[in-house]
mmCIF file of C-alpha atoms in Angstrom:
data_model
loop_
_atom_site.group_PDB
_atom_site.id
_atom_site.type_symbol
_atom_site.label_atom_id
_atom_site.label_comp_id
_atom_site.label_asym_id
_atom_site.label_seq_id
_atom_site.Cartn_x
_atom_site.Cartn_y
_atom_site.Cartn_z
ATOM 1 C CA UNK E 1 0.000 0.000 0.000
ATOM 2 C CA UNK E 2 2.800 2.426 0.940
ATOM 3 C CA UNK E 3 4.673 1.598 -2.268
ATOM 4 C CA UNK E 4 1.556 2.250 -4.345
ATOM 5 C CA UNK E 5 1.032 5.649 -2.765
ATOM 6 C CA UNK E 6 4.718 6.453 -3.214
ATOM 7 C CA UNK E 7 4.469 5.686 -6.935
ATOM 8 C CA UNK E 8 1.373 7.899 -7.218
ATOM 9 C CA UNK E 9 3.137 10.770 -5.431
ATOM 10 C CA UNK E 10 6.198 10.492 -7.679
ATOM 11 C CA UNK E 11 4.031 10.465 -10.835
ATOM 12 C CA UNK E 12 2.070 13.507 -9.642
ATOM 13 C CA UNK E 13 5.299 15.334 -8.855
ATOM 14 C CA UNK E 14 6.691 14.629 -12.343
ATOM 15 C CA UNK E 15 3.483 15.735 -14.079
ATOM 16 C CA UNK E 16 3.298 18.870 -11.931
ATOM 17 C CA UNK E 17 6.938 19.708 -12.583
ATOM 18 C CA UNK E 18 6.587 19.503 -16.352
ATOM 19 C CA UNK E 19 3.241 21.323 -16.391
ATOM 20 C CA UNK E 20 4.752 24.174 -14.408
ATOM 21 C CA UNK E 21 7.593 24.453 -16.934
ATOM 22 C CA UNK E 22 5.090 25.379 -19.655
ATOM 23 C CA UNK E 23 3.714 28.268 -17.588
ATOM 24 C CA UNK E 24 7.165 29.307 -16.384
ATOM 25 C CA UNK E 25 8.414 29.547 -19.954
ATOM 26 C CA UNK E 26 5.702 31.899 -21.204
ATOM 27 C CA UNK E 27 5.485 34.226 -18.214
ATOM 28 C CA UNK E 28 7.794 35.517 -15.506
ATOM 29 C CA UNK E 29 5.028 37.281 -13.584
ATOM 30 C CA UNK E 30 5.434 35.973 -10.052
ATOM 31 C CA UNK E 31 1.815 36.221 -8.885
ATOM 32 C CA UNK E 32 0.581 34.196 -11.885
ATOM 33 C CA UNK E 33 3.077 31.423 -11.211
ATOM 34 C CA UNK E 34 2.286 31.480 -7.485
ATOM 35 C CA UNK E 35 -1.475 31.351 -8.192
ATOM 36 C CA UNK E 36 -0.939 28.392 -10.533
ATOM 37 C CA UNK E 37 0.993 26.513 -7.852
ATOM 38 C CA UNK E 38 -1.569 27.279 -5.141
ATOM 39 C CA UNK E 39 -4.486 26.172 -7.333
ATOM 40 C CA UNK E 40 -2.657 22.951 -8.221
ATOM 41 C CA UNK E 41 -1.961 22.272 -4.543
ATOM 42 C CA UNK E 42 -5.586 22.905 -3.544
ATOM 43 C CA UNK E 43 -6.843 20.546 -6.271
ATOM 44 C CA UNK E 44 -4.416 17.793 -5.261
ATOM 45 C CA UNK E 45 -5.384 18.071 -1.580
ATOM 46 C CA UNK E 46 -9.118 18.193 -2.414
ATOM 47 C CA UNK E 47 -9.016 15.143 -4.704
ATOM 48 C CA UNK E 48 -6.798 13.141 -2.341
ATOM 49 C CA UNK E 49 -9.060 13.938 0.621
ATOM 50 C CA UNK E 50 -12.237 13.014 -1.249
ATOM 51 C CA UNK E 51 -10.737 9.688 -2.319
ATOM 52 C CA UNK E 52 -10.000 8.876 1.317
ATOM 53 C CA UNK E 53 -13.633 9.702 2.184
ATOM 54 C CA UNK E 54 -15.185 7.361 -0.391
ATOM 55 C CA UNK E 55 -17.630 5.030 1.331
ATOM 56 C CA UNK E 56 -18.129 1.757 -0.540
ATOM 57 C CA UNK E 57 -21.334 1.103 1.399
ATOM 58 C CA UNK E 58 -22.819 4.247 -0.179
ATOM 59 C CA UNK E 59 -21.272 4.183 -3.646
ATOM 60 C CA UNK E 60 -21.302 7.089 -6.044
ATOM 61 C CA UNK E 61 -22.537 10.391 -4.658
ATOM 62 C CA UNK E 62 -22.762 13.927 -6.032
ATOM 63 C CA UNK E 63 -19.441 14.660 -4.326
ATOM 64 C CA UNK E 64 -17.644 11.701 -5.929
ATOM 65 C CA UNK E 65 -18.876 12.886 -9.321
ATOM 66 C CA UNK E 66 -17.659 16.422 -8.617
ATOM 67 C CA UNK E 67 -14.311 15.014 -7.502
ATOM 68 C CA UNK E 68 -13.888 12.984 -10.678
ATOM 69 C CA UNK E 69 -14.915 15.988 -12.748
ATOM 70 C CA UNK E 70 -12.295 18.181 -11.063
ATOM 71 C CA UNK E 71 -9.666 15.457 -11.415
ATOM 72 C CA UNK E 72 -10.250 15.092 -15.154
ATOM 73 C CA UNK E 73 -10.414 18.864 -15.682
ATOM 74 C CA UNK E 74 -6.926 19.182 -14.216
ATOM 75 C CA UNK E 75 -5.280 15.865 -15.052
ATOM 76 C CA UNK E 76 -5.971 15.550 -18.790
ATOM 77 C CA UNK E 77 -4.650 19.032 -19.719
ATOM 78 C CA UNK E 78 -1.605 18.487 -17.510
ATOM 79 C CA UNK E 79 -0.911 15.135 -19.152
ATOM 80 C CA UNK E 80 -0.867 16.928 -22.496
ATOM 81 C CA UNK E 81 1.524 19.538 -21.088
ATOM 82 C CA UNK E 82 3.679 16.747 -19.673
ATOM 83 C CA UNK E 83 3.837 15.049 -23.071
ATOM 84 C CA UNK E 84 4.828 18.230 -24.905
ATOM 85 C CA UNK E 85 7.402 19.343 -22.355
ATOM 86 C CA UNK E 86 8.921 15.868 -22.084
ATOM 87 C CA UNK E 87 9.153 15.768 -25.872
ATOM 88 C CA UNK E 88 10.928 19.100 -25.813
ATOM 89 C CA UNK E 89 13.333 17.852 -23.140
ATOM 90 C CA UNK E 90 14.216 14.834 -25.276
ATOM 91 C CA UNK E 91 14.969 17.225 -28.138
ATOM 92 C CA UNK E 92 16.977 19.496 -25.817
ATOM 93 C CA UNK E 93 19.095 16.592 -24.547
ATOM 94 C CA UNK E 94 19.709 15.390 -28.103
ATOM 95 C CA UNK E 95 20.516 18.891 -29.337
ATOM 96 C CA UNK E 96 22.752 19.594 -26.343
ATOM 97 C CA UNK E 97 24.604 16.325 -26.840
ATOM 98 C CA UNK E 98 25.258 17.053 -30.499
ATOM 99 C CA UNK E 99 26.544 20.579 -29.885
ATOM 100 C CA UNK E 100 28.603 19.465 -26.884
ATOM 101 C CA UNK E 101 30.440 16.733 -28.756
ATOM 102 C CA UNK E 102 30.964 19.042 -31.718
ATOM 103 C CA UNK E 103 32.844 21.369 -29.435
ATOM 104 C CA UNK E 104 30.192 24.081 -29.065
ATOM 105 C CA UNK E 105 29.686 24.577 -25.327
ATOM 106 C CA UNK E 106 26.380 26.400 -25.960
ATOM 107 C CA UNK E 107 27.352 29.459 -23.920
ATOM 108 C CA UNK E 108 28.424 27.325 -21.017
ATOM 109 C CA UNK E 109 25.180 25.343 -20.688
ATOM 110 C CA UNK E 110 24.510 21.828 -21.884
ATOM 111 C CA UNK E 111 20.770 22.199 -22.561
ATOM 112 C CA UNK E 112 19.336 24.839 -24.910
ATOM 113 C CA UNK E 113 16.715 27.096 -23.345
ATOM 114 C CA UNK E 114 13.068 26.122 -23.596
ATOM 115 C CA UNK E 115 11.260 27.711 -26.513
ATOM 116 C CA UNK E 116 8.373 29.995 -25.661
ATOM 117 C CA UNK E 117 6.538 29.023 -28.839
ATOM 118 C CA UNK E 118 6.615 25.336 -27.905
ATOM 119 C CA UNK E 119 5.121 26.055 -24.463
ATOM 120 C CA UNK E 120 2.416 28.195 -26.062
ATOM 121 C CA UNK E 121 1.631 25.347 -28.442
ATOM 122 C CA UNK E 122 1.439 22.906 -25.519
ATOM 123 C CA UNK E 123 -0.935 25.181 -23.610
ATOM 124 C CA UNK E 124 -3.075 25.611 -26.713
ATOM 125 C CA UNK E 125 -3.488 21.861 -27.100
ATOM 126 C CA UNK E 126 -4.128 21.438 -23.363
ATOM 127 C CA UNK E 127 -6.873 24.068 -23.502
ATOM 128 C CA UNK E 128 -8.909 21.946 -25.947
ATOM 129 C CA UNK E 129 -9.807 19.113 -23.519
ATOM 130 C CA UNK E 130 -10.056 21.570 -20.614
ATOM 131 C CA UNK E 131 -12.769 23.665 -22.230
ATOM 132 C CA UNK E 132 -14.310 20.532 -23.720
ATOM 133 C CA UNK E 133 -14.649 18.983 -20.262
ATOM 134 C CA UNK E 134 -16.096 22.222 -18.889
ATOM 135 C CA UNK E 135 -18.705 22.210 -21.668
ATOM 136 C CA UNK E 136 -19.379 18.523 -21.048
ATOM 137 C CA UNK E 137 -20.175 19.185 -17.384
ATOM 138 C CA UNK E 138 -22.231 22.341 -17.886
ATOM 139 C CA UNK E 139 -24.041 21.569 -21.162
ATOM 140 C CA UNK E 140 -22.956 18.354 -22.853
ATOM 141 C CA UNK E 141 -24.494 15.878 -20.436
ATOM 142 C CA UNK E 142 -27.975 17.090 -21.413
ATOM 143 C CA UNK E 143 -27.272 17.716 -25.107
ATOM 144 C CA UNK E 144 -29.831 15.121 -26.220
ATOM 145 C CA UNK E 145 -29.768 13.852 -29.790
ATOM 146 C CA UNK E 146 -32.450 11.885 -31.610
ATOM 147 C CA UNK E 147 -30.680 9.413 -33.895
ATOM 148 C CA UNK E 148 -32.696 7.677 -36.624
ATOM 149 C CA UNK E 149 -31.870 4.311 -38.124
ATOM 150 C CA UNK E 150 -33.643 2.573 -40.999
ATOM 151 C CA UNK E 151 -32.887 -1.149 -40.987
ATOM 152 C CA UNK E 152 -33.685 -3.603 -43.777
ATOM 153 C CA UNK E 153 -34.456 -7.287 -43.262
ATOM 154 C CA UNK E 154 -35.341 -9.772 -46.005
ATOM 155 C CA UNK E 155 -37.282 -11.927 -43.521
ATOM 156 C CA UNK E 156 -39.245 -9.152 -41.803
ATOM 157 C CA UNK E 157 -42.941 -10.137 -41.674
ATOM 158 C CA UNK E 158 -44.951 -8.042 -44.133
ATOM 159 C CA UNK E 159 -47.185 -6.440 -41.490
ATOM 160 C CA UNK E 160 -44.105 -5.021 -39.736
ATOM 161 C CA UNK E 161 -42.767 -3.199 -42.792
ATOM 162 C CA UNK E 162 -42.423 0.371 -41.507
ATOM 163 C CA UNK E 163 -42.690 -0.612 -37.811
ATOM 164 C CA UNK E 164 -41.002 1.981 -35.567
ATOM 165 C CA UNK E 165 -39.240 1.566 -32.222
ATOM 166 C CA UNK E 166 -37.763 4.058 -29.762
ATOM 167 C CA UNK E 167 -34.815 2.913 -27.667
ATOM 168 C CA UNK E 168 -33.452 4.505 -24.503
ATOM 169 C CA UNK E 169 -30.729 3.050 -22.327
ATOM 170 C CA UNK E 170 -28.549 3.750 -19.294
ATOM 171 C CA UNK E 171 -30.703 6.291 -17.498
ATOM 172 C CA UNK E 172 -28.563 6.329 -14.317
ATOM 173 C CA UNK E 173 -31.160 8.417 -12.509
ATOM 174 C CA UNK E 174 -28.946 8.853 -9.448
ATOM 175 C CA UNK E 175 -26.729 11.195 -11.464
ATOM 176 C CA UNK E 176 -29.461 13.629 -12.577
ATOM 177 C CA UNK E 177 -29.408 17.200 -11.265
ATOM 178 C CA UNK E 178 -31.661 19.154 -13.649
ATOM 179 C CA UNK E 179 -35.411 18.329 -13.772
ATOM 180 C CA UNK E 180 -36.001 20.795 -16.603
ATOM 181 C CA UNK E 181 -33.530 19.015 -18.882
ATOM 182 C CA UNK E 182 -34.898 15.571 -18.050
ATOM 183 C CA UNK E 183 -38.432 16.723 -18.792
ATOM 184 C CA UNK E 184 -37.169 18.096 -22.100
ATOM 185 C CA UNK E 185 -35.690 14.667 -22.920
ATOM 186 C CA UNK E 186 -38.971 12.939 -22.061
ATOM 187 C CA UNK E 187 -40.744 15.378 -24.392
ATOM 188 C CA UNK E 188 -38.327 14.332 -27.136
ATOM 189 C CA UNK E 189 -39.181 10.679 -26.502
ATOM 190 C CA UNK E 190 -42.902 11.401 -26.759
ATOM 191 C CA UNK E 191 -42.490 13.445 -29.923
ATOM 192 C CA UNK E 192 -41.239 10.394 -31.839
ATOM 193 C CA UNK E 193 -44.696 8.726 -31.830
ATOM 194 C CA UNK E 194 -43.284 5.259 -32.480
ATOM 195 C CA UNK E 195 -45.073 1.905 -32.275
ATOM 196 C CA UNK E 196 -43.035 0.549 -29.352
ATOM 197 C CA UNK E 197 -40.427 1.717 -26.855
ATOM 198 C CA UNK E 198 -37.567 -0.354 -25.412
ATOM 199 C CA UNK E 199 -35.380 0.482 -22.417
ATOM 200 C CA UNK E 200 -32.144 -1.515 -22.316
ATOM 201 C CA UNK E 201 -31.197 -1.255 -18.660
ATOM 202 C CA UNK E 202 -29.410 0.693 -15.905
ATOM 203 C CA UNK E 203 -32.272 2.663 -14.399
ATOM 204 C CA UNK E 204 -30.077 3.603 -11.398
ATOM 205 C CA UNK E 205 -26.424 3.715 -10.391
ATOM 206 C CA UNK E 206 -26.915 1.386 -7.423
ATOM 207 C CA UNK E 207 -29.862 2.121 -5.138
ATOM 208 C CA UNK E 208 -33.562 1.977 -5.971
ATOM 209 C CA UNK E 209 -34.166 5.201 -4.048
ATOM 210 C CA UNK E 210 -32.183 7.127 -6.691
ATOM 211 C CA UNK E 211 -35.130 6.803 -9.067
ATOM 212 C CA UNK E 212 -37.833 7.873 -6.609
ATOM 213 C CA UNK E 213 -37.626 11.624 -7.417
ATOM 214 C CA UNK E 214 -37.921 10.820 -11.135
ATOM 215 C CA UNK E 215 -40.773 8.301 -11.240
ATOM 216 C CA UNK E 216 -43.382 10.934 -12.006
ATOM 217 C CA UNK E 217 -41.166 12.380 -14.745
ATOM 218 C CA UNK E 218 -40.633 9.044 -16.474
ATOM 219 C CA UNK E 219 -44.307 8.195 -16.120
ATOM 220 C CA UNK E 220 -44.808 10.973 -18.631
ATOM 221 C CA UNK E 221 -43.524 8.616 -21.341
ATOM 222 C CA UNK E 222 -46.697 7.977 -23.281
ATOM 223 C CA UNK E 223 -48.135 4.536 -23.868
ATOM 224 C CA UNK E 224 -47.044 2.975 -27.134
ATOM 225 C CA UNK E 225 -49.458 0.919 -29.208
ATOM 226 C CA UNK E 226 -47.292 -2.193 -29.087
ATOM 227 C CA UNK E 227 -45.959 -1.740 -25.584
ATOM 228 C CA UNK E 228 -43.130 -0.531 -23.373
ATOM 229 C CA UNK E 229 -40.511 -3.162 -22.512
ATOM 230 C CA UNK E 230 -37.231 -3.212 -20.604
ATOM 231 C CA UNK E 231 -34.347 -5.363 -19.420
ATOM 232 C CA UNK E 232 -31.844 -5.026 -16.597
ATOM 233 C CA UNK E 233 -28.366 -3.519 -16.833
ATOM 234 C CA UNK E 234 -25.298 -4.321 -14.768
ATOM 235 C CA UNK E 235 -25.877 -1.407 -12.368
ATOM 236 C CA UNK E 236 -29.374 -2.661 -11.569
ATOM 237 C CA UNK E 237 -27.956 -5.560 -9.548
ATOM 238 C CA UNK E 238 -26.334 -3.420 -6.822
ATOM 239 C CA UNK E 239 -22.964 -5.062 -7.371
ATOM 240 C CA UNK E 240 -20.768 -2.006 -6.848
ATOM 241 C CA UNK E 241 -21.287 -1.260 -3.164
ATOM 242 C CA UNK E 242 -20.791 -3.156 0.061
ATOM 243 C CA UNK E 243 -24.112 -4.197 1.614
ATOM 244 C CA UNK E 244 -24.633 -4.808 5.341
ATOM 245 C CA UNK E 245 -26.084 -8.224 4.496
ATOM 246 C CA UNK E 246 -27.510 -10.257 1.631
ATOM 247 C CA UNK E 247 -31.071 -9.435 2.650
ATOM 248 C CA UNK E 248 -30.495 -5.707 2.125
ATOM 249 C CA UNK E 249 -28.984 -6.353 -1.291
ATOM 250 C CA UNK E 250 -31.854 -8.629 -2.316
ATOM 251 C CA UNK E 251 -34.451 -6.100 -1.175
ATOM 252 C CA UNK E 252 -32.764 -3.348 -3.171
ATOM 253 C CA UNK E 253 -32.636 -5.587 -6.254
ATOM 254 C CA UNK E 254 -36.327 -6.351 -5.985
ATOM 255 C CA UNK E 255 -37.091 -2.662 -5.519
ATOM 256 C CA UNK E 256 -35.097 -1.859 -8.668
ATOM 257 C CA UNK E 257 -36.987 -4.462 -10.677
ATOM 258 C CA UNK E 258 -40.215 -2.948 -9.405
ATOM 259 C CA UNK E 259 -39.127 0.509 -10.604
ATOM 260 C CA UNK E 260 -39.506 -0.511 -14.238
ATOM 261 C CA UNK E 261 -43.116 -1.405 -13.620
ATOM 262 C CA UNK E 262 -43.674 1.826 -11.717
ATOM 263 C CA UNK E 263 -42.792 3.792 -14.860
ATOM 264 C CA UNK E 264 -44.941 1.587 -17.077
ATOM 265 C CA UNK E 265 -42.367 -0.779 -18.588
ATOM 266 C CA UNK E 266 -42.743 -4.558 -18.729
ATOM 267 C CA UNK E 267 -39.464 -6.023 -17.472
ATOM 268 C CA UNK E 268 -38.322 -9.098 -19.396
ATOM 269 C CA UNK E 269 -36.198 -11.454 -17.309
ATOM 270 C CA UNK E 270 -34.734 -14.094 -19.629
ATOM 271 C CA UNK E 271 -38.028 -14.432 -21.476
ATOM 272 C CA UNK E 272 -39.743 -13.475 -24.690
ATOM 273 C CA UNK E 273 -43.072 -12.057 -25.785
ATOM 274 C CA UNK E 274 -44.817 -12.137 -29.140
ATOM 275 C CA UNK E 275 -45.680 -8.811 -30.746
ATOM 276 C CA UNK E 276 -48.618 -9.277 -33.100
ATOM 277 C CA UNK E 277 -49.642 -6.991 -35.920
ATOM 278 C CA UNK E 278 -52.330 -8.080 -38.332
ATOM 279 C CA UNK E 279 -51.699 -11.717 -39.226
ATOM 280 C CA UNK E 280 -47.979 -11.532 -38.482
ATOM 281 C CA UNK E 281 -45.837 -11.578 -35.355
ATOM 282 C CA UNK E 282 -42.291 -10.956 -34.226
ATOM 283 C CA UNK E 283 -40.601 -12.082 -31.014
ATOM 284 C CA UNK E 284 -39.177 -9.619 -28.515
ATOM 285 C CA UNK E 285 -36.513 -11.347 -26.407
ATOM 286 C CA UNK E 286 -35.164 -9.860 -23.187
ATOM 287 C CA UNK E 287 -32.160 -11.221 -21.307
ATOM 288 C CA UNK E 288 -30.790 -10.218 -17.955
ATOM 289 C CA UNK E 289 -27.355 -8.618 -17.980
ATOM 290 C CA UNK E 290 -24.611 -10.619 -19.644
ATOM 291 C CA UNK E 291 -21.240 -8.956 -19.940
ATOM 292 C CA UNK E 292 -17.881 -10.455 -20.842
ATOM 293 C CA UNK E 293 -16.337 -8.557 -17.927
ATOM 294 C CA UNK E 294 -19.497 -7.978 -15.884
ATOM 295 C CA UNK E 295 -22.326 -9.921 -14.302
ATOM 296 C CA UNK E 296 -23.506 -12.859 -16.406
ATOM 297 C CA UNK E 297 -27.093 -13.415 -15.348
ATOM 298 C CA UNK E 298 -28.413 -13.487 -18.904
ATOM 299 C CA UNK E 299 -29.506 -16.807 -20.366
ATOM 300 C CA UNK E 300 -30.173 -16.453 -24.069
ATOM 301 C CA UNK E 301 -31.302 -20.055 -24.465
ATOM 302 C CA UNK E 302 -33.873 -19.741 -21.695
ATOM 303 C CA UNK E 303 -34.983 -16.362 -23.012
ATOM 304 C CA UNK E 304 -35.582 -17.754 -26.500
ATOM 305 C CA UNK E 305 -37.409 -20.937 -25.492
ATOM 306 C CA UNK E 306 -40.146 -21.768 -27.964
ATOM 307 C CA UNK E 307 -38.513 -19.805 -30.773
ATOM 308 C CA UNK E 308 -36.702 -21.111 -33.826
ATOM 309 C CA UNK E 309 -34.265 -19.716 -36.364
ATOM 310 C CA UNK E 310 -36.973 -18.703 -38.826
ATOM 311 C CA UNK E 311 -38.808 -16.470 -36.324
ATOM 312 C CA UNK E 312 -38.058 -12.780 -36.601
ATOM 313 C CA UNK E 313 -36.483 -11.712 -33.302
ATOM 314 C CA UNK E 314 -35.451 -8.504 -31.604
ATOM 315 C CA UNK E 315 -33.137 -9.102 -28.661
ATOM 316 C CA UNK E 316 -32.652 -6.657 -25.798
ATOM 317 C CA UNK E 317 -29.303 -7.269 -24.099
ATOM 318 C CA UNK E 318 -27.708 -4.466 -22.093
ATOM 319 C CA UNK E 319 -24.025 -5.209 -22.719
ATOM 320 C CA UNK E 320 -22.876 -5.368 -26.374
ATOM 321 C CA UNK E 321 -20.136 -7.849 -25.517
ATOM 322 C CA UNK E 322 -22.972 -10.372 -25.252
ATOM 323 C CA UNK E 323 -23.538 -9.951 -28.986
ATOM 324 C CA UNK E 324 -19.853 -10.393 -29.705
ATOM 325 C CA UNK E 325 -19.402 -13.535 -27.591
ATOM 326 C CA UNK E 326 -22.764 -15.335 -27.754
ATOM 327 C CA UNK E 327 -25.369 -13.723 -29.983
ATOM 328 C CA UNK E 328 -23.955 -12.956 -33.413
ATOM 329 C CA UNK E 329 -23.345 -16.617 -34.282
ATOM 330 C CA UNK E 330 -26.199 -18.096 -32.264
ATOM 331 C CA UNK E 331 -28.060 -20.770 -34.248
ATOM 332 C CA UNK E 332 -31.450 -19.224 -33.450
ATOM 333 C CA UNK E 333 -30.553 -16.194 -35.577
ATOM 334 C CA UNK E 334 -31.254 -12.975 -33.669
ATOM 335 C CA UNK E 335 -31.783 -10.499 -36.502
ATOM 336 C CA UNK E 336 -31.523 -7.348 -34.360
ATOM 337 C CA UNK E 337 -29.934 -6.807 -30.962
ATOM 338 C CA UNK E 338 -30.309 -3.575 -29.008
ATOM 339 C CA UNK E 339 -27.721 -2.753 -26.346
ATOM 340 C CA UNK E 340 -26.242 0.140 -24.381
ATOM 341 C CA UNK E 341 -23.838 0.001 -21.435
ATOM 342 C CA UNK E 342 -20.719 1.664 -22.897
ATOM 343 C CA UNK E 343 -22.022 5.286 -22.870
ATOM 344 C CA UNK E 344 -19.451 5.759 -25.643
ATOM 345 C CA UNK E 345 -17.219 6.447 -22.619
ATOM 346 C CA UNK E 346 -19.003 9.842 -22.472
ATOM 347 C CA UNK E 347 -15.899 11.140 -24.211
ATOM 348 C CA UNK E 348 -14.821 11.005 -27.816
ATOM 349 C CA UNK E 349 -15.056 12.485 -31.282
ATOM 350 C CA UNK E 350 -17.873 11.790 -33.718
ATOM 351 C CA UNK E 351 -18.351 13.201 -37.195
ATOM 352 C CA UNK E 352 -21.397 11.255 -38.468
ATOM 353 C CA UNK E 353 -20.519 9.086 -41.439
ATOM 354 C CA UNK E 354 -16.888 10.240 -41.426
ATOM 355 C CA UNK E 355 -15.052 9.569 -38.170
ATOM 356 C CA UNK E 356 -15.740 8.056 -34.773
ATOM 357 C CA UNK E 357 -13.292 7.581 -31.901
ATOM 358 C CA UNK E 358 -13.439 7.017 -28.161
ATOM 359 C CA UNK E 359 -11.089 5.325 -25.687
ATOM 360 C CA UNK E 360 -13.824 2.742 -25.068
ATOM 361 C CA UNK E 361 -13.238 1.254 -28.526
ATOM 362 C CA UNK E 362 -10.097 -0.376 -27.168
ATOM 363 C CA UNK E 363 -12.290 -2.339 -24.750
ATOM 364 C CA UNK E 364 -15.482 -2.940 -26.756
ATOM 365 C CA UNK E 365 -15.549 -3.924 -30.411
ATOM 366 C CA UNK E 366 -19.105 -2.580 -30.667
ATOM 367 C CA UNK E 367 -19.332 0.581 -28.600
ATOM 368 C CA UNK E 368 -21.640 3.178 -30.218
ATOM 369 C CA UNK E 369 -24.079 3.049 -33.100
ATOM 370 C CA UNK E 370 -24.892 0.354 -35.650
ATOM 371 C CA UNK E 371 -22.822 -2.726 -36.475
ATOM 372 C CA UNK E 372 -23.549 -5.512 -38.932
ATOM 373 C CA UNK E 373 -22.054 -8.982 -39.195
ATOM 374 C CA UNK E 374 -23.231 -12.419 -40.335
ATOM 375 C CA UNK E 375 -26.447 -10.894 -41.652
ATOM 376 C CA UNK E 376 -27.344 -9.594 -38.177
ATOM 377 C CA UNK E 377 -27.413 -6.144 -36.604
ATOM 378 C CA UNK E 378 -26.437 -4.875 -33.184
ATOM 379 C CA UNK E 379 -27.103 -1.303 -32.155
ATOM 380 C CA UNK E 380 -25.282 0.231 -29.168
ATOM 381 C CA UNK E 381 -27.157 3.184 -27.695
ATOM 382 C CA UNK E 382 -24.874 5.895 -26.293
ATOM 383 C CA UNK E 383 -27.028 6.268 -23.188
ATOM 384 C CA UNK E 384 -29.651 8.625 -21.818
ATOM 385 C CA UNK E 385 -27.835 9.599 -18.633
ATOM 386 C CA UNK E 386 -24.272 9.740 -17.335
ATOM 387 C CA UNK E 387 -22.222 8.046 -14.669
ATOM 388 C CA UNK E 388 -18.958 8.719 -12.786
ATOM 389 C CA UNK E 389 -17.756 11.686 -14.880
ATOM 390 C CA UNK E 390 -20.590 14.249 -14.560
ATOM 391 C CA UNK E 391 -20.590 15.230 -18.203
ATOM 392 C CA UNK E 392 -20.285 14.258 -21.848
ATOM 393 C CA UNK E 393 -17.777 15.423 -24.424
ATOM 394 C CA UNK E 394 -18.397 14.596 -28.084
ATOM 395 C CA UNK E 395 -20.538 11.541 -27.282
ATOM 396 C CA UNK E 396 -23.965 12.991 -26.583
ATOM 397 C CA UNK E 397 -26.951 11.462 -24.742
ATOM 398 C CA UNK E 398 -29.128 9.595 -27.177
ATOM 399 C CA UNK E 399 -32.705 8.689 -28.022
ATOM 400 C CA UNK E 400 -32.752 6.231 -30.912
ATOM 401 C CA UNK E 401 -35.598 5.755 -33.378
ATOM 402 C CA UNK E 402 -35.620 2.660 -35.593
ATOM 403 C CA UNK E 403 -37.724 1.999 -38.640
ATOM 404 C CA UNK E 404 -37.847 -1.650 -39.733
ATOM 405 C CA UNK E 405 -38.171 -2.189 -43.472
ATOM 406 C CA UNK E 406 -38.674 -5.244 -45.621
ATOM 407 C CA UNK E 407 -35.771 -5.595 -48.021
ATOM 408 C CA UNK E 408 -32.190 -6.651 -48.478
ATOM 409 C CA UNK E 409 -29.746 -5.724 -45.724
ATOM 410 C CA UNK E 410 -27.826 -2.544 -46.447
ATOM 411 C CA UNK E 411 -24.277 -3.031 -45.157
#
């Protein structure tokens, strides 16, 4: 434990040293440099203190989210400064070595002076994530986008040609702090006027009580002609806190399952229902959470009992790794899977149809948007809410609208 803290302290000291060099190079004004050092010290003490106060029996609180927000606001820009200044030092050592061995003593110093331009460039690059994170906390987390997807299936029953579905996912109600914005998002959901709505899990962060202030708000989601259905996400199991006993954990889990019904959604627990329209039907399959690195309560075989490969199926499975490891090659042929879970890391860059990047792509093969393989689709919703970091940068909260069409799959 002592060694781990020692390593952390040394790393912080190195990052702080290099970050300070950037400021020191562009200004010699003493009060600015002193203010920078004092602010850095206050942030370090605040973050360190809050980490020591984290209570695993409580889990995430507003203060832990603020702490993580402050940490990222300071750490990411300073890491960029560290990278630039370290790069410059490597160049300075190389340049100094060359001039030294060529006989030029460089005015009596081994290392050339730091270049003001290079420090200005470093600060300019560091300002990009800083202001991005500020926007993400103040505006981005409620910057709701309605994303529309038209999906073609050769085996879609005729009566369902043109069938529309709204998907929401990852509400994380315990993180909300703005009723006006949440009501706006619910209005967006209602404006879509689709045939059915699906909610792919994570109604809370941990505790059922987190949703209690928002039940009336989410009850404003209008009835849909073909129903409102949901499944559980990994956070709905209360796995990320320490409970006083198993009974308390079980009671919370039951209360969370009940929440879905309290906002008018039918919770599917490893089961399926038939959706009938005219003389045709499709199967809606809902599994409990199954994640490659998370809780594996989902049972796709149990959930699809009574179905065969020729039935048209929509699968709700919270974690997209389920699709990668079990669903995409499953012999029962799940034509469309709807997932969430990743939040797109709440941080990334997206230029629709051109470019998409987030750190989460190095963990999840399918992490945001539509993917197609083996004649089957999976869609990963970017999430309705937010968790841990109290904001979103570049990966905005999402309400997805699908239109199912009869026809050949468009890759």
